[in-house]
mmCIF file with all atom_site columns, C-alpha atoms in Angstrom:
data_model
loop_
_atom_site.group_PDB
_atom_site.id
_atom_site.type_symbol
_atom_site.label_atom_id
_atom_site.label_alt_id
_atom_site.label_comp_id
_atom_site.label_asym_id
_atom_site.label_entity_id
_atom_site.label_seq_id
_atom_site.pdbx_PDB_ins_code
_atom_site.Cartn_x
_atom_site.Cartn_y
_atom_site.Cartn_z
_atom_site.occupancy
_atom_site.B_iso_or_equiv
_atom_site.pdbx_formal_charge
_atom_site.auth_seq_id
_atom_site.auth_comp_id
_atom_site.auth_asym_id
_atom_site.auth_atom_id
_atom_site.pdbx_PDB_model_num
ATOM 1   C CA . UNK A 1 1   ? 199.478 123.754 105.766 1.00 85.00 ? 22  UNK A CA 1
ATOM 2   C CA . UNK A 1 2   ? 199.880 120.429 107.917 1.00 89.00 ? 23  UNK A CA 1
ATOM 3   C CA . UNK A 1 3   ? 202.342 117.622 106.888 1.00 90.00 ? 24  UNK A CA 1
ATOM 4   C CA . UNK A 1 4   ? 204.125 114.730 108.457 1.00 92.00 ? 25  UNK A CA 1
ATOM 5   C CA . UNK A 1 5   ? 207.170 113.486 107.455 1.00 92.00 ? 26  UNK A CA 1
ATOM 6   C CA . UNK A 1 6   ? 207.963 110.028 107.647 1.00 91.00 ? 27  UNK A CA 1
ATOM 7   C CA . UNK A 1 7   ? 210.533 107.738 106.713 1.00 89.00 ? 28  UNK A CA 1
ATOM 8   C CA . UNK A 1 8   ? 208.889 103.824 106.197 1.00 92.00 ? 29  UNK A CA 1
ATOM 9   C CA . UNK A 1 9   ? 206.409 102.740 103.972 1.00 95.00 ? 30  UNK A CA 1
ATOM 10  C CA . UNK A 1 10  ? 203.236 104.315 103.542 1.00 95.00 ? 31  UNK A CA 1
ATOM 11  C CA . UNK A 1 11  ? 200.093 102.268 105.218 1.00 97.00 ? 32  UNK A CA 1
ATOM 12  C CA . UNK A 1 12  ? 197.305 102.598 107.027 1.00 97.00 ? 33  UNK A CA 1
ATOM 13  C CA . UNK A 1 13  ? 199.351 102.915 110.371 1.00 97.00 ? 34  UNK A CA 1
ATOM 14  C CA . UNK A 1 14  ? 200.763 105.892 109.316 1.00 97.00 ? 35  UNK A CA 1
ATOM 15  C CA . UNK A 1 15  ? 197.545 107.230 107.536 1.00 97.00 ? 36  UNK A CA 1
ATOM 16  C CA . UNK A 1 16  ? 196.167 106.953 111.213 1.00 98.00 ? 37  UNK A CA 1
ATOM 17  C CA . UNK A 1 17  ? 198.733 108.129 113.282 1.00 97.00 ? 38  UNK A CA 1
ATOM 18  C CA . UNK A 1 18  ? 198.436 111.167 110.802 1.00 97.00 ? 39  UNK A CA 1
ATOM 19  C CA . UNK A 1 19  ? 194.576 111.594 111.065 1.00 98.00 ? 40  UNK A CA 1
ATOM 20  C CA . UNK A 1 20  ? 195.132 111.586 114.578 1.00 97.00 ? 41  UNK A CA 1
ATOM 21  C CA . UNK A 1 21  ? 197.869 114.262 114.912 1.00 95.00 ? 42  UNK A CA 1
ATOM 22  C CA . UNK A 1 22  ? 195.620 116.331 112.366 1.00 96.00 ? 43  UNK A CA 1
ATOM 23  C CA . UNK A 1 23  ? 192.371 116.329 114.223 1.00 96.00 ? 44  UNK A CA 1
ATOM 24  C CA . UNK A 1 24  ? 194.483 117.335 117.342 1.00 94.00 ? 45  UNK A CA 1
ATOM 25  C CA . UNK A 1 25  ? 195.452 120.474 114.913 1.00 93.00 ? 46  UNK A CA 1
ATOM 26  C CA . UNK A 1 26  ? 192.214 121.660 115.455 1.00 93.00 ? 47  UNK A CA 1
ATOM 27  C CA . UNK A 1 27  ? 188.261 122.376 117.201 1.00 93.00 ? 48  UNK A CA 1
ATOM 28  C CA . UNK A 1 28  ? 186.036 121.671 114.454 1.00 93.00 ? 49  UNK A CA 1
ATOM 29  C CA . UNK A 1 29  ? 185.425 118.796 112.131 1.00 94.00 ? 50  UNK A CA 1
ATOM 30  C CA . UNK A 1 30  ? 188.584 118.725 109.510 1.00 94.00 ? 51  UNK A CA 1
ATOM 31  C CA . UNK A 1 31  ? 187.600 117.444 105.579 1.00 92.00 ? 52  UNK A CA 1
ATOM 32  C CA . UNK A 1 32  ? 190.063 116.053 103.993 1.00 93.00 ? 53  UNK A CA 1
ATOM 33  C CA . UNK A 1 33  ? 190.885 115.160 100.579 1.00 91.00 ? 54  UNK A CA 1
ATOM 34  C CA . UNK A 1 34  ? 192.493 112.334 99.785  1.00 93.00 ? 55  UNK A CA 1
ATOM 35  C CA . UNK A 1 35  ? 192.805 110.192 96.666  1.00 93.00 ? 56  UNK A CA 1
ATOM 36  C CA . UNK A 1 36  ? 192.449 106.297 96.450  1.00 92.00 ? 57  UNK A CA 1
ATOM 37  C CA . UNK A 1 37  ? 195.610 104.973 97.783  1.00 94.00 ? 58  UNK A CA 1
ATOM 38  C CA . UNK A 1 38  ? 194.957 101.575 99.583  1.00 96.00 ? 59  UNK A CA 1
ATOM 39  C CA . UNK A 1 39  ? 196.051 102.868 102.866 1.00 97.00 ? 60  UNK A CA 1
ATOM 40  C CA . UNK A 1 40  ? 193.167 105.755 102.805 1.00 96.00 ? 61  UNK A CA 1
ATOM 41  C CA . UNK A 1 41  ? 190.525 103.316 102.120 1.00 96.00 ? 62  UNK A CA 1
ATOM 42  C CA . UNK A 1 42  ? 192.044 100.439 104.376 1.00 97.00 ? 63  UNK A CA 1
ATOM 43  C CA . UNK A 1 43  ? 189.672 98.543  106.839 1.00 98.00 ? 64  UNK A CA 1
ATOM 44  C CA . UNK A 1 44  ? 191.985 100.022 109.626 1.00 98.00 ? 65  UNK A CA 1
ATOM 45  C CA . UNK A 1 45  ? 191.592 103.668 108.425 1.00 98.00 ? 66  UNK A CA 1
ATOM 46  C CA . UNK A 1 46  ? 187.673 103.030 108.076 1.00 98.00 ? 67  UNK A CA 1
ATOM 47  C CA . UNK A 1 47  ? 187.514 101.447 111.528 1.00 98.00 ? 68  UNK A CA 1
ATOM 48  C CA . UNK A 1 48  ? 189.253 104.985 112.664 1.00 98.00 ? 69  UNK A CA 1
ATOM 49  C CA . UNK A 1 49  ? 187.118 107.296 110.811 1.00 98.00 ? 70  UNK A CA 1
ATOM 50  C CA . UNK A 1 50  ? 184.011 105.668 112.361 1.00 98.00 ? 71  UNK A CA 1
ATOM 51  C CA . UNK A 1 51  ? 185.065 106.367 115.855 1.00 97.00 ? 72  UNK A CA 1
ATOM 52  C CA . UNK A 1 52  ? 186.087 110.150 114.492 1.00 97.00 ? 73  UNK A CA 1
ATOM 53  C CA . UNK A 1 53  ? 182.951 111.045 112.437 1.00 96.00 ? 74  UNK A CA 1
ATOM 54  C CA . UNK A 1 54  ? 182.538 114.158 114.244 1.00 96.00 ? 75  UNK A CA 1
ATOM 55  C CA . UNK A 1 55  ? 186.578 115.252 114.095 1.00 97.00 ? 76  UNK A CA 1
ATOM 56  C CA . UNK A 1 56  ? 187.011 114.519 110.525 1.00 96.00 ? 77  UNK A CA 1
ATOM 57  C CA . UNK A 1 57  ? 185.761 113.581 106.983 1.00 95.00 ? 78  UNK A CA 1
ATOM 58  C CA . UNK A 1 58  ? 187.784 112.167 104.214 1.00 95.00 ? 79  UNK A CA 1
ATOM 59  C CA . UNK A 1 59  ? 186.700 113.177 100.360 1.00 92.00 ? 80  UNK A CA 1
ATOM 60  C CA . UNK A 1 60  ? 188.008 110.891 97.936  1.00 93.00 ? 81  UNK A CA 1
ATOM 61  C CA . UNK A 1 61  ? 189.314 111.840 94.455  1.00 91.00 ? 82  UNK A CA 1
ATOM 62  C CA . UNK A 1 62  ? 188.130 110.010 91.076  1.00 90.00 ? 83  UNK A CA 1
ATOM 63  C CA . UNK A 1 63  ? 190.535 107.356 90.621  1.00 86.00 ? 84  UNK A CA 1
ATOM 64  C CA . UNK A 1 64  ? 193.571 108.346 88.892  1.00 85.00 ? 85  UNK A CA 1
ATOM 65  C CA . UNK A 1 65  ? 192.918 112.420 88.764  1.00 87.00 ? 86  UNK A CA 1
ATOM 66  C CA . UNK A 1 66  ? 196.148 113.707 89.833  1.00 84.00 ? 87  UNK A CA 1
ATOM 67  C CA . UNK A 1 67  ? 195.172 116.898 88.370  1.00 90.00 ? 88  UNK A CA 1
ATOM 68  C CA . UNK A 1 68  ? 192.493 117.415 90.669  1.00 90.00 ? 89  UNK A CA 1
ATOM 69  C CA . UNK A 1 69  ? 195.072 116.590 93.799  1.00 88.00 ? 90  UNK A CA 1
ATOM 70  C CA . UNK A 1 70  ? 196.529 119.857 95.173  1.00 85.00 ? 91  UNK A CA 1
ATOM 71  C CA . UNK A 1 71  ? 198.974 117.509 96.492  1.00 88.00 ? 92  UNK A CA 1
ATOM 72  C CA . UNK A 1 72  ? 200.689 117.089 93.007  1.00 89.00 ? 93  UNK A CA 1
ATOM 73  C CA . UNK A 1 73  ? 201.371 120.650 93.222  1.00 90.00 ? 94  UNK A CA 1
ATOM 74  C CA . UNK A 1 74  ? 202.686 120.425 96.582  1.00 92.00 ? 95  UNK A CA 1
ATOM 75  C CA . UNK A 1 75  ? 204.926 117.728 95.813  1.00 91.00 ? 96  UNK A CA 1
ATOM 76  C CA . UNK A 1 76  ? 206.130 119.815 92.492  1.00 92.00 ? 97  UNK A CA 1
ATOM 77  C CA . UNK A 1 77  ? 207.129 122.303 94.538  1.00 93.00 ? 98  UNK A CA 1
ATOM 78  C CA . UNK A 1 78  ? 209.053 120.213 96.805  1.00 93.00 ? 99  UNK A CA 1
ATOM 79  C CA . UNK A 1 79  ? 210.612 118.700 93.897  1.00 91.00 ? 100 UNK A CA 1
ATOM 80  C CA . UNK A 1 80  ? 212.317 121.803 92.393  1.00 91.00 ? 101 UNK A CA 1
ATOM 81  C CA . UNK A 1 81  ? 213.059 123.324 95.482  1.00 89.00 ? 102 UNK A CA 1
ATOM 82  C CA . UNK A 1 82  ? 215.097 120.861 96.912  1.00 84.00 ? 103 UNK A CA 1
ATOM 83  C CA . UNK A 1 83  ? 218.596 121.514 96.831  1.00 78.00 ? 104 UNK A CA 1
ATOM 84  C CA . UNK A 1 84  ? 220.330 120.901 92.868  1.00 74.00 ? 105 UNK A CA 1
ATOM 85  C CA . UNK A 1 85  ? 223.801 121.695 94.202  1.00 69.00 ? 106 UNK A CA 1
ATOM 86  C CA . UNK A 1 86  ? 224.179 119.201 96.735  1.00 77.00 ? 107 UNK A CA 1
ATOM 87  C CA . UNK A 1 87  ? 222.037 116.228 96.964  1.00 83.00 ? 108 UNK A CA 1
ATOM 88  C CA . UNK A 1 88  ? 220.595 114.286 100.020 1.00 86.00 ? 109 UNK A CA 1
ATOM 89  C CA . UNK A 1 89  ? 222.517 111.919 100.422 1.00 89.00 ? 110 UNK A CA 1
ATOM 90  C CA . UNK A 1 90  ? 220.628 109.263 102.751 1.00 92.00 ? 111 UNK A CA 1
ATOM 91  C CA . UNK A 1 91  ? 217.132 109.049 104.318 1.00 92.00 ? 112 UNK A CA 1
ATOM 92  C CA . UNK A 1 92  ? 217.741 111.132 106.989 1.00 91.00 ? 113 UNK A CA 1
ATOM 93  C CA . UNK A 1 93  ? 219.275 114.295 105.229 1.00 91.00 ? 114 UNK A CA 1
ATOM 94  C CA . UNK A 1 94  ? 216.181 113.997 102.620 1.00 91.00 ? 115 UNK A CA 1
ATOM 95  C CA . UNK A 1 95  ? 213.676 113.632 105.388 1.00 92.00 ? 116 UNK A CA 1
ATOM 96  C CA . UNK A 1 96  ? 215.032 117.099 106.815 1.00 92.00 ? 117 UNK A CA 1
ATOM 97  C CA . UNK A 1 97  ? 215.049 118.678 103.238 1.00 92.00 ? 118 UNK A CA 1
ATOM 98  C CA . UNK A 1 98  ? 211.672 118.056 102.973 1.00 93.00 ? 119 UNK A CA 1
ATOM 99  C CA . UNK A 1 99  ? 210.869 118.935 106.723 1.00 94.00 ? 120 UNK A CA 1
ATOM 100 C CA . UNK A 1 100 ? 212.242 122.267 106.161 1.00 93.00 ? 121 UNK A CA 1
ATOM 101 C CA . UNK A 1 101 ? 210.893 123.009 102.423 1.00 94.00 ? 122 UNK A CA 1
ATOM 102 C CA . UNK A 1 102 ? 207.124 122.577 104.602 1.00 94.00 ? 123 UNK A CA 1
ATOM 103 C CA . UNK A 1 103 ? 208.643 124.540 107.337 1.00 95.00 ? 124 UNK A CA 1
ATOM 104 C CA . UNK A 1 104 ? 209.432 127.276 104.789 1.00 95.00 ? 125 UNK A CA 1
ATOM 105 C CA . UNK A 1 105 ? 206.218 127.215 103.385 1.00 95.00 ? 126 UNK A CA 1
ATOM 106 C CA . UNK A 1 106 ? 204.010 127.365 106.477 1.00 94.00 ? 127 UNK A CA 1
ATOM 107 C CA . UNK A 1 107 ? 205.736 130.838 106.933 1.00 95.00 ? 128 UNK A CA 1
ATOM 108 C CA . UNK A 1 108 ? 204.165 131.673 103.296 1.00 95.00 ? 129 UNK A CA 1
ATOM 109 C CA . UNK A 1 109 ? 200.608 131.415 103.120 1.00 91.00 ? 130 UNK A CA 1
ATOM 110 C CA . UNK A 1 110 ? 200.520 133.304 99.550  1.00 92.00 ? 131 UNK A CA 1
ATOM 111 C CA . UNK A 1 111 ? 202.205 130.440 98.035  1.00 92.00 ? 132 UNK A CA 1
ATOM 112 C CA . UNK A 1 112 ? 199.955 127.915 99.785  1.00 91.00 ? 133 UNK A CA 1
ATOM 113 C CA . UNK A 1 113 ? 196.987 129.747 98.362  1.00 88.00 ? 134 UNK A CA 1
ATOM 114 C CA . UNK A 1 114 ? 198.809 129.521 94.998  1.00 88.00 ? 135 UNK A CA 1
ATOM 115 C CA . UNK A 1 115 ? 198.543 125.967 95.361  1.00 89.00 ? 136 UNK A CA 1
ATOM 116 C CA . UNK A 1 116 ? 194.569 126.157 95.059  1.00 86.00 ? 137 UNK A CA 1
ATOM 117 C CA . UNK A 1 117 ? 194.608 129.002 92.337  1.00 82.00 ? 138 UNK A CA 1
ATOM 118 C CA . UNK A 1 118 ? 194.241 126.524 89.034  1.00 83.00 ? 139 UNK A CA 1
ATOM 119 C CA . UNK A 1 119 ? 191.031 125.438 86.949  1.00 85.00 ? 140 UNK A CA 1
ATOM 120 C CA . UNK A 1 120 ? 191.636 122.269 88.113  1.00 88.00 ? 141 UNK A CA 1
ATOM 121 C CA . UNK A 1 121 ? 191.640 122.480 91.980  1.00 86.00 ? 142 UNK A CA 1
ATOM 122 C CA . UNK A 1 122 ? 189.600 125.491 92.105  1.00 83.00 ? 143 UNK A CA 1
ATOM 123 C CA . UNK A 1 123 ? 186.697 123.348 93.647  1.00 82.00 ? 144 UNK A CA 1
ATOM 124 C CA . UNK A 1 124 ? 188.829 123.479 97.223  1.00 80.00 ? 145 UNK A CA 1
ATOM 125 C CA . UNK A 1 125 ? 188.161 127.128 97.720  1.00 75.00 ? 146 UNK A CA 1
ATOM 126 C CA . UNK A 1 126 ? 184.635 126.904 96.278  1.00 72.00 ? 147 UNK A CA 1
ATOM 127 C CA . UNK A 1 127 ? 181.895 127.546 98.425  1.00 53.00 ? 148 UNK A CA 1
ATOM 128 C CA . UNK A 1 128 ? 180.097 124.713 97.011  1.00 46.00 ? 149 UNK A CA 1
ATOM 129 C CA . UNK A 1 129 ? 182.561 122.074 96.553  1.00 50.00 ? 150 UNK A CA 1
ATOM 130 C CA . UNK A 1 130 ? 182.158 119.457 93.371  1.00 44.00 ? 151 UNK A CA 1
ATOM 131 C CA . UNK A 1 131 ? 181.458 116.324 94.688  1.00 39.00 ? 152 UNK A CA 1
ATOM 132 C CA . UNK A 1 132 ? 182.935 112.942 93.915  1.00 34.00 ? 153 UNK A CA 1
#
């Protein structure tokens, strides 16, 4: 599992400032899915993907299919395991929450894989991927 944590809003800067920290992750072509969210299909993201073809490959979702997103699930998670009993209470202590919640879960692959176990995003571990 790779993340970034950030703290302003989400654009295309940040999409490729992510896309390159990912494809640095690793020494074969990365495919990534993603779902429509203006940054991910921005002119500046495209322009970044074109001089990357051979490092990485987004997939995009149907347009609102949040079911199909493993992210959801991710983000679930995240949700009810942040702490109940004391609450963040600026940007800074949230942004470490979550920064240790992904830390946490790098360290347990089973419940990554649980991530990809529904009907719904099945298609990840597929040999034969659906196709959008």
């Amino acid at each position: 599992m790779h993340f970034m944590v950030f703290t302003e809003s989400f654009d295309a800067k940040v999409m490729c400032r992510f896309l390159d920290w990912l494809v640095g992750h690793f020494d074969h072509k990365v495919h990534l899915i993603v779902n429509r969210h203006s940054a991910h299909r921005s002119k500046t993201v495209r322009a970044w993907l074109a001089d990357h073809q051979d490092q990485i490959e987004l997939h995009f979702l149907p347009s609102y299919s949040p079911e199909l997103n493993p992210d959801e699930l991710v983000n679930a998670d995240l949700k009810r395991s942040l702490p109940h009993t004391r609450r963040a209470r600026n940007q800074a202590e949230l942004a470490a929450e979550t920064r240790r919640f992904f830390h946490r879960r790098q360290r347990q692959p089973h419940i990554v894989r649980g991530y990809f176990g529904g009907p719904h995003v099945r298609y990840v571990l597929d040999k034969n991927p659906m196709s959008f």
